[in-house]
Amino acid sequence: MVEELIEVRGQLFELTTLADIVKCITLRGLDFEVADFEIAKSTDLPSWIQLRLRAGTEDDLRGCLEHITQLGAHVVDARDARTEKVEADGILPDDAYALTGLPTEVRASGTWLSVPDPLPLAAIRVDHGQRAVAVPLERVKKGDRVVVRSEGVRVSPTPPERESELLGLLGTSMPVMRPHGPAIARVAREVQRTRAAGKRVVFVAGPAVIHTGAGVYLEQLLRGGQIDLLIATNSMAVYDVESSLYGTSRGLYLRESLAAPQGAQNMVHALNAIRAAGGLQPAVERGTLAGGVFHACLSAKAPFLLIGSVHDEAALPDSLTDTARAREALRTALEGTGLALMVAEASLAKAVIQALPGPVPKVYVDTSDYDVNKLVTRGAPSVFALVDSAESFLRELARNLGAW
Amino acid sequence: MVEELIEVRGQLFELTTLADIVKCITLRGLDFEVADFEIAKSTDLPSWIQLRLRAGTEDDLRGCLEHITQLGAHVVDARDARTEKVEADGILPDDAYALTGLPTEVRASGTWLSVPDPLPLAAIRVDHGQRAVAVPLERVKKGDRVVVRSEGVRVSPTPPERESELLGLLGTSMPVMRPHGPAIARVAREVQRTRAAGKRVVFVAGPAVIHTGAGVYLEQLLRGGQIDLLIATNSMAVYDVESSLYGTSRGLYLRESLAAPQGAQNMVHALNAIRAAGGLQPAVERGTLAGGVFHACLSAKAPFLLIGSVHDEAALPDSLTDTARAREALRTALEGTGLALMVAEASLAKAVIQALPGPVPKVYVDTSDYDVNKLVTRGAPSVFALVDSAESFLRELARNLGAW
Amino acid sequence: MVEELIEVRGQLFELTTLADIVKCITLRGLDFEVADFEIAKSTDLPSWIQLRLRAGTEDDLRGCLEHITQLGAHVVDARDARTEKVEADGILPDDAYALTGLPTEVRASGTWLSVPDPLPLAAIRVDHGQRAVAVPLERVKKGDRVVVRSEGVRVSPTPPERESELLGLLGTSMPVMRPHGPAIARVAREVQRTRAAGKRVVFVAGPAVIHTGAGVYLEQLLRGGQIDLLIATNSMAVYDVESSLYGTSRGLYLRESLAAPQGAQNMVHALNAIRAAGGLQPAVERGTLAGGVFHACLSAKAPFLLIGSVHDEAALPDSLTDTARAREALRTALEGTGLALMVAEASLAKAVIQALPGPVPKVYVDTSDYDVNKLVTRGAPSVFALVDSAESFLRELARNLGAW
Amino acid sequence: MVEELIEVRGQLFELTTLADIVKCITLRGLDFEVADFEIAKSTDLPSWIQLRLRAGTEDDLRGCLEHITQLGAHVVDARDARTEKVEADGILPDDAYALTGLPTEVRASGTWLSVPDPLPLAAIRVDHGQRAVAVPLERVKKGDRVVVRSEGVRVSPTPPERESELLGLLGTSMPVMRPHGPAIARVAREVQRTRAAGKRVVFVAGPAVIHTGAGVYLEQLLRGGQIDLLIATNSMAVYDVESSLYGTSRGLYLRESLAAPQGAQNMVHALNAIRAAGGLQPAVERGTLAGGVFHACLSAKAPFLLIGSVHDEAALPDSLTDTARAREALRTALEGTGLALMVAEASLAKAVIQALPGPVPKVYVDTSDYDVNKLVTRGAPSVFALVDSAESFLRELARNLGAW
């Protein structure tokens, strides 16, 4: 019989954390008793509870600790975190600790160091025992010292920011059969609050933005300077150009709902036209491209990042085709982001969730309950997801922000 | 080796019909050759083709004829349709012919009689060999003479009405990832055209109309007299009352997107309040009910039909709880209908499709691709389906009709 | 400023309850402080906490108490519950308390009476101040005394039964992108445990059971006596007959995946054949019906309940067409039920959830994430939902139970 | 008033083509009359019809011809196709003709040249006026002569191959509410027929193959040598390794359906382990990787292609991270393919559809009606899509092929 004393801190609000931990201990077949606790008289003050955990074997105990540490428990009598040296660039030691995305501290030389910007699944590098940094697997360098296993690491489930308009929405998904107006109004106010606080609003857009005819709303938001960075797929940009040049999106007329089975010729011609021009900027300069989302970006000098996919017909000169480099570009471009709005593009949304510190609030909009729930799970607890069409969401958002 | 000469008539437009028939013959392993044909020089004139069909056995030939008759082929050298007497109310002879919902003629005493209002799956009653009537199974009476098997029956795939705004949309479903604006504008113009032509516009509403906050748009359409009949579920009406009395829909606030897990107490109280008042009309008179969709119906004197379901908590006094009687009420209430708009209520939509003559155009709106495609298949070729939320569809419809 | 002392009891497991209550208080803008608490040393023993709740107005306080009572809080200094007399059959007093479906006690003459079989949304009738009974709205009688408002009522969130195989699954939904084998194995063991405990296993089936070709598995389960009651829609039974007579289900061959657009003639003929025979039992006796799910029911003497819908073409003689009577029949037939398996039939599943005491475990299987999540929410915390096809679920269930 | 004589050829089977063309002409507001036709007496022989098309302006006429050429019409009095010189690598002349994926001929020096392997959206290069080749945009070279506009191009809608087991399924999608067994049996027989004919069977797999526990079936198919090439995402391979090393897939146990919220640590460790080993092959050699799908590939010497995505945490050494190079690798690897089975991976499925000649039959399996219908549309008419889970499809496929 081995045992360990663990502690969970937090506000009464967050008692789900404790419930989860207790459930996890019980499901793993371990036993515990309450050793000590303090429950604060009021909601502002933290409460805490200590549990004495008992297991039959050291392995069971370590396994359980590994698990509940992810959930927010930490060992009371903590030792310093163990670190190991990285032997080669981009390769971690076995058992390297991977961040959950939640606010995390690591114990070094007897002190708890906070890890700023906790990127989900990144390793923790400890510099000179004095500074902790989140480092994605691809960025670790030979010689770095990174934390292994979960000893000396503590995670605190974030209390939602009190002043955020998204409070109460984060961590949930709103099904289609609910009134969306009030939720979109909150998202709009969060856009304003974020920008007022000097942080950046990032917009992620998939092809559905163009296919549904929602490009016009995004265009107005960009022209009004309400979006600081646009991240899109190569194909979204191609369809945007196609709709400017021909009024179609993958061969279907946007002004006409008729199913016009014209094939995708226009798409190829649009793609080819930008390739021939040497890119979106030169195409605008030559007058080839005179409208649409990317014309708005270039006019408003809003930066954008275009990312290619294997299923593209071909890449625009502006698109990053190497996915590893695109990931790196994302990490850099996303610094200083205070809010991410992501519409109908699950692959890029996942990439952005990974490249943003866990606590940054994120909104995901898509039409499938399944995709939307998956994103909430992946980005918990900082994602709010809405089952809605790109067109319906963007129209209401633009209205709420005075852009339409 | 047995054979039969069949004919297919139609405009060049409708050659899919011929293609379907040829495919069916081939898949069933029968052989055929072209006997004669005439292809009209212009699109207004009908073309026709005759095929000599050959099968190994009489059974194979009859089976195939049975099948392709449903698709629009008919035997050239037709005999009169065979009829048999109904032996008991509501019970058909074996092998009674069931209508497809498409325009149909039946041969009696050497003459082709058209069947007015061809209800899908109804039997054909022939009165005194001179008049053909579509009779649903439940309405056949002892002594009726109804057509058996498919001999002497011919079906003509309808050419879409040239002047209808829904031309080109009927028979298809529009996925969420398309611009819905132009399609909804067409639906709105069809509403106007139908009413201008002196026909009735029927609206079918499920609970999602209330849950999504779209009740306000439906209310305005009713107050403006743009809907001639409202058909809804008992629970839709209960939620409408609940939202008027408490601002909630099954315990969730409509003005607030927050997930407020308040339980469904309000729903029970709303239901009980109308039961206590003795119905919706007395509740309005007493001032208990002062707003909402049904208040609008009663104020505007728009008739409504409420239909209960086994999963209701209890029925409102206004609701039909017997489903057989509800079906009968539907058939009567739907006479003279020129357009059916059906939102987020698959069960009632199926019932309405069955109770309306096949050619009447129908629009179905729901959020699931699967449900929407199923409805199109069931009501082909006169249903246009749109994957959209009740709120988004009704808001745009009301705007297009000047009601919002 | 008004205040009230409330208490929440439970095991550490259930602290989510406390978290929900604290969140609810805060969102409603009320204030509180912790007055007293006791946290048990081990998981078997209950813990409790008392909060002093403060509101600006009496109304705010009452509103909040109403709400958190539903979540499991109760007033410490409880008075007896107030009851009022029912004035007319089937009509409750205003503000009648509606059960949540969770285990509930009501205080009468200073004693806490437990409400056996707490049906969701039913009222609480108190007989002679000594016995509490859950009574659905439709069953209340003139002269009954029922509880109004939430004073003197306390709800306890159920701890999941330790020995249930469904422990850990209840209250959740499993998406399609997970391994279903282990979950179905648990469901199978729960079937065995339920029957071993002398309780009944109820099966609810929609048309998809026949359409997907899963009828053969359900048939074997029935023949093997593993299901105590079958509840199905009228149309499911019609398709079952159609598949026995013609090998088709709404005109599509089950042995052939080819899309055979044969129309629904066979369905009408099957329906008519049973109507002509006078019902399923006589049809079996005459030899008209020689196989399928209902043949299996009748052979195995497993009782069944068939419920009609407004969208049926017509009803079988065996079907209940009145939905209010069907509801009543369900309530009676479901007595003694220990487990409900419900496949691809959301409307009946909702009806069964309402007619079964909250704590009875329920399994719902359907192909839409959205429907499945809705059912879990409605039946929380006693529903486990699985996103799967009827065919895939029933095949694995039959295999696990040795029936295939 | 300008006019042009056009012709449509084909079997009676394919009259849908003619119907589509007539509908297209009418919707565009042009007029026509039938000039001549010949309808073959039997199904083996081709029929043809000539229409005289009339338009108000040359532009309208050209626009319409452009459109109906895509559908299978061609100008009777055809001139040679116009070609233009490519000015720079990877950039087409304006108005370059893009293939539809259907069998196509191009007229050069008065002769009709067939375009072998018509890749969808590729350009047509004409070499010395004597050979036509399909060239994807990315592969065109400076100096190539490619066809511009649609003159001198004719497309023939393919008659489905008579001997294929997939006949009758291609071009459709089968919803979840149908019996899948017979369809999967056909797919299995098509696998055997394809390999017997000396062509290659390609399998495309997404992460759901691992998440649902279907990896074991794919493994057996590979070990049995029934798959000639495996194409997968980087993340699918990572989850395969994770499940071999830890029994989990993104932190969820595969043997246990319990929702174990363990986070994605194991995934990072699995990814890191293969990176540390230098790739999958060395990991197998060292004994790090002793099972799973890729172990099966390497043991059975089945080639595989791994393709990275921007949302990967990091890439395995075996994965192509550059999407343009991945596209090129796909085109090369897919040569000689006779059948593509694609499971739960829409992005790679789209890439494969683009990289395979149109007529090659393709099967797509996924759980969303929406995704499945989109793929059928994109790959029409050579895709058959099935709404099913990866686990259910692969288990039945493996059984049918004797691998399970």
mmCIF file of N, CA and C in Angstrom, chain C residues 246-294:
data_model
loop_
_atom_site.group_PDB
_atom_site.id
_atom_site.type_symbol
_atom_site.label_atom_id
_atom_site.label_comp_id
_atom_site.label_asym_id
_atom_site.label_seq_id
_atom_site.Cartn_x
_atom_site.Cartn_y
_atom_site.Cartn_z
ATOM 1 N N TYR C 246 -43.136 -9.442 -49.062
ATOM 2 C CA TYR C 246 -42.559 -9.093 -50.378
ATOM 3 C C TYR C 246 -41.036 -8.948 -50.397
ATOM 4 N N GLY C 247 -40.401 -9.008 -49.227
ATOM 5 C CA GLY C 247 -38.943 -8.814 -49.215
ATOM 6 C C GLY C 247 -38.531 -7.368 -49.372
ATOM 7 N N THR C 248 -39.507 -6.459 -49.312
ATOM 8 C CA THR C 248 -39.162 -5.052 -49.454
ATOM 9 C C THR C 248 -39.551 -4.282 -48.203
ATOM 10 N N SER C 249 -39.025 -3.073 -48.094
ATOM 11 C CA SER C 249 -39.368 -2.168 -47.013
ATOM 12 C C SER C 249 -39.617 -0.813 -47.668
ATOM 13 N N ARG C 250 -40.852 -0.366 -47.623
ATOM 14 C CA ARG C 250 -41.299 0.795 -48.405
ATOM 15 C C ARG C 250 -40.815 0.732 -49.847
ATOM 16 N N GLY C 251 -40.937 -0.461 -50.424
ATOM 17 C CA GLY C 251 -40.643 -0.614 -51.841
ATOM 18 C C GLY C 251 -39.189 -0.842 -52.203
ATOM 19 N N LEU C 252 -38.316 -0.942 -51.199
ATOM 20 C CA LEU C 252 -36.910 -1.184 -51.504
ATOM 21 C C LEU C 252 -36.524 -2.584 -51.041
ATOM 22 N N TYR C 253 -35.860 -3.315 -51.918
ATOM 23 C CA TYR C 253 -35.474 -4.669 -51.564
ATOM 24 C C TYR C 253 -34.444 -4.675 -50.450
ATOM 25 N N LEU C 254 -34.633 -5.573 -49.459
ATOM 26 C CA LEU C 254 -33.677 -5.645 -48.354
ATOM 27 C C LEU C 254 -32.474 -6.507 -48.689
ATOM 28 N N ARG C 255 -32.628 -7.469 -49.576
ATOM 29 C CA ARG C 255 -31.502 -8.348 -49.946
ATOM 30 C C ARG C 255 -30.618 -7.704 -50.999
ATOM 31 N N GLU C 256 -31.019 -6.576 -51.485
ATOM 32 C CA GLU C 256 -30.388 -5.916 -52.610
ATOM 33 C C GLU C 256 -30.175 -4.472 -52.208
ATOM 34 N N SER C 257 -29.001 -3.978 -52.281
ATOM 35 C CA SER C 257 -28.846 -2.584 -51.923
ATOM 36 C C SER C 257 -29.198 -1.635 -53.059
ATOM 37 N N LEU C 258 -29.458 -2.175 -54.227
ATOM 38 C CA LEU C 258 -29.795 -1.326 -55.371
ATOM 39 C C LEU C 258 -30.975 -0.415 -55.072
ATOM 40 N N ALA C 259 -30.862 0.816 -55.470
ATOM 41 C CA ALA C 259 -31.983 1.733 -55.319
ATOM 42 C C ALA C 259 -33.061 1.361 -56.329
ATOM 43 N N ALA C 260 -34.056 0.602 -55.903
ATOM 44 C CA ALA C 260 -35.117 0.161 -56.808
ATOM 45 C C ALA C 260 -36.330 1.059 -56.619
ATOM 46 N N PRO C 261 -36.530 2.017 -57.514
ATOM 47 C CA PRO C 261 -37.548 3.054 -57.291
ATOM 48 C C PRO C 261 -38.944 2.528 -57.588
ATOM 49 N N GLN C 262 -39.374 1.555 -56.803
ATOM 50 C CA GLN C 262 -40.601 0.868 -57.151
ATOM 51 C C GLN C 262 -41.834 1.506 -56.536
ATOM 52 N N GLY C 263 -41.654 2.556 -55.784
ATOM 53 C CA GLY C 263 -42.817 3.151 -55.148
ATOM 54 C C GLY C 263 -43.218 2.331 -53.950
ATOM 55 N N ALA C 264 -44.256 2.766 -53.283
ATOM 56 C CA ALA C 264 -44.621 2.197 -52.005
ATOM 57 C C ALA C 264 -45.858 1.324 -52.092
ATOM 58 N N GLN C 265 -46.136 0.778 -53.285
ATOM 59 C CA GLN C 265 -47.301 -0.093 -53.473
ATOM 60 C C GLN C 265 -47.314 -1.244 -52.473
ATOM 61 N N ASN C 266 -46.148 -1.903 -52.332
ATOM 62 C CA ASN C 266 -46.084 -3.070 -51.454
ATOM 63 C C ASN C 266 -46.482 -2.717 -50.029
ATOM 64 N N MET C 267 -46.108 -1.527 -49.605
ATOM 65 C CA MET C 267 -46.444 -1.101 -48.249
ATOM 66 C C MET C 267 -47.949 -1.031 -48.081
ATOM 67 N N VAL C 268 -48.625 -0.447 -49.069
ATOM 68 C CA VAL C 268 -50.082 -0.363 -49.003
ATOM 69 C C VAL C 268 -50.700 -1.759 -48.994
ATOM 70 N N HIS C 269 -50.160 -2.658 -49.824
ATOM 71 C CA HIS C 269 -50.721 -4.006 -49.878
ATOM 72 C C HIS C 269 -50.523 -4.747 -48.564
ATOM 73 N N ALA C 270 -49.364 -4.548 -47.939
ATOM 74 C CA ALA C 270 -49.091 -5.219 -46.661
ATOM 75 C C ALA C 270 -50.049 -4.706 -45.593
ATOM 76 N N LEU C 271 -50.174 -3.413 -45.521
ATOM 77 C CA LEU C 271 -51.077 -2.778 -44.568
ATOM 78 C C LEU C 271 -52.498 -3.293 -44.776
ATOM 79 N N ASN C 272 -52.910 -3.324 -46.033
ATOM 80 C CA ASN C 272 -54.262 -3.752 -46.365
ATOM 81 C C ASN C 272 -54.488 -5.224 -46.007
ATOM 82 N N ALA C 273 -53.443 -6.038 -46.209
ATOM 83 C CA ALA C 273 -53.588 -7.474 -45.945
ATOM 84 C C ALA C 273 -53.881 -7.715 -44.464
ATOM 85 N N ILE C 274 -53.212 -6.969 -43.589
ATOM 86 C CA ILE C 274 -53.447 -7.173 -42.150
ATOM 87 C C ILE C 274 -54.807 -6.597 -41.748
ATOM 88 N N ARG C 275 -55.168 -5.489 -42.353
ATOM 89 C CA ARG C 275 -56.502 -4.937 -42.080
ATOM 90 C C ARG C 275 -57.583 -5.934 -42.518
ATOM 91 N N ALA C 276 -57.358 -6.562 -43.675
ATOM 92 C CA ALA C 276 -58.330 -7.523 -44.182
ATOM 93 C C ALA C 276 -58.425 -8.736 -43.259
ATOM 94 N N ALA C 277 -57.282 -9.142 -42.708
ATOM 95 C CA ALA C 277 -57.276 -10.313 -41.829
ATOM 96 C C ALA C 277 -57.863 -9.984 -40.465
ATOM 97 N N GLY C 278 -57.927 -8.716 -40.133
ATOM 98 C CA GLY C 278 -58.470 -8.331 -38.831
ATOM 99 C C GLY C 278 -57.414 -8.142 -37.763
ATOM 100 N N GLY C 279 -56.134 -8.147 -38.167
ATOM 101 C CA GLY C 279 -55.071 -7.902 -37.191
ATOM 102 C C GLY C 279 -53.909 -8.855 -37.382
ATOM 103 N N LEU C 280 -52.855 -8.647 -36.627
ATOM 104 C CA LEU C 280 -51.645 -9.449 -36.779
ATOM 105 C C LEU C 280 -51.870 -10.890 -36.336
ATOM 106 N N GLN C 281 -52.513 -11.075 -35.201
ATOM 107 C CA GLN C 281 -52.750 -12.438 -34.683
ATOM 108 C C GLN C 281 -53.562 -13.259 -35.685
ATOM 109 N N PRO C 282 -54.725 -12.786 -36.143
ATOM 110 C CA PRO C 282 -55.442 -13.571 -37.158
ATOM 111 C C PRO C 282 -54.637 -13.773 -38.438
ATOM 112 N N ALA C 283 -53.832 -12.803 -38.804
ATOM 113 C CA ALA C 283 -53.019 -12.959 -40.021
ATOM 114 C C ALA C 283 -52.016 -14.088 -39.849
ATOM 115 N N VAL C 284 -51.472 -14.231 -38.647
ATOM 116 C CA VAL C 284 -50.571 -15.350 -38.385
ATOM 117 C C VAL C 284 -51.358 -16.666 -38.402
ATOM 118 N N GLU C 285 -52.507 -16.659 -37.776
ATOM 119 C CA GLU C 285 -53.304 -17.890 -37.723
ATOM 120 C C GLU C 285 -53.699 -18.371 -39.116
ATOM 121 N N ARG C 286 -54.088 -17.460 -39.971
ATOM 122 C CA ARG C 286 -54.437 -17.828 -41.353
ATOM 123 C C ARG C 286 -53.256 -18.198 -42.215
ATOM 124 N N GLY C 287 -52.037 -17.941 -41.696
ATOM 125 C CA GLY C 287 -50.865 -18.221 -42.511
ATOM 126 C C GLY C 287 -50.494 -17.088 -43.451
ATOM 127 N N THR C 288 -51.221 -15.972 -43.398
ATOM 128 C CA THR C 288 -50.845 -14.840 -44.240
ATOM 129 C C THR C 288 -49.461 -14.329 -43.836
ATOM 130 N N LEU C 289 -49.241 -14.250 -42.532
ATOM 131 C CA LEU C 289 -47.979 -13.728 -42.015
ATOM 132 C C LEU C 289 -47.189 -14.868 -41.410
ATOM 133 N N ALA C 290 -46.037 -15.168 -42.035
ATOM 134 C CA ALA C 290 -45.317 -16.365 -41.610
ATOM 135 C C ALA C 290 -43.912 -16.071 -41.085
ATOM 136 N N GLY C 291 -43.583 -14.816 -40.912
ATOM 137 C CA GLY C 291 -42.243 -14.498 -40.420
ATOM 138 C C GLY C 291 -42.171 -13.067 -39.972
ATOM 139 N N GLY C 292 -40.975 -12.655 -39.535
ATOM 140 C CA GLY C 292 -40.765 -11.275 -39.144
ATOM 141 C C GLY C 292 -40.878 -11.045 -37.658
ATOM 142 N N VAL C 293 -40.704 -9.778 -37.255
ATOM 143 C CA VAL C 293 -40.627 -9.398 -35.856
ATOM 144 C C VAL C 293 -41.937 -9.692 -35.130
ATOM 145 N N PHE C 294 -43.060 -9.361 -35.730
ATOM 146 C CA PHE C 294 -44.314 -9.532 -35.005
ATOM 147 C C PHE C 294 -44.775 -10.986 -34.995
#
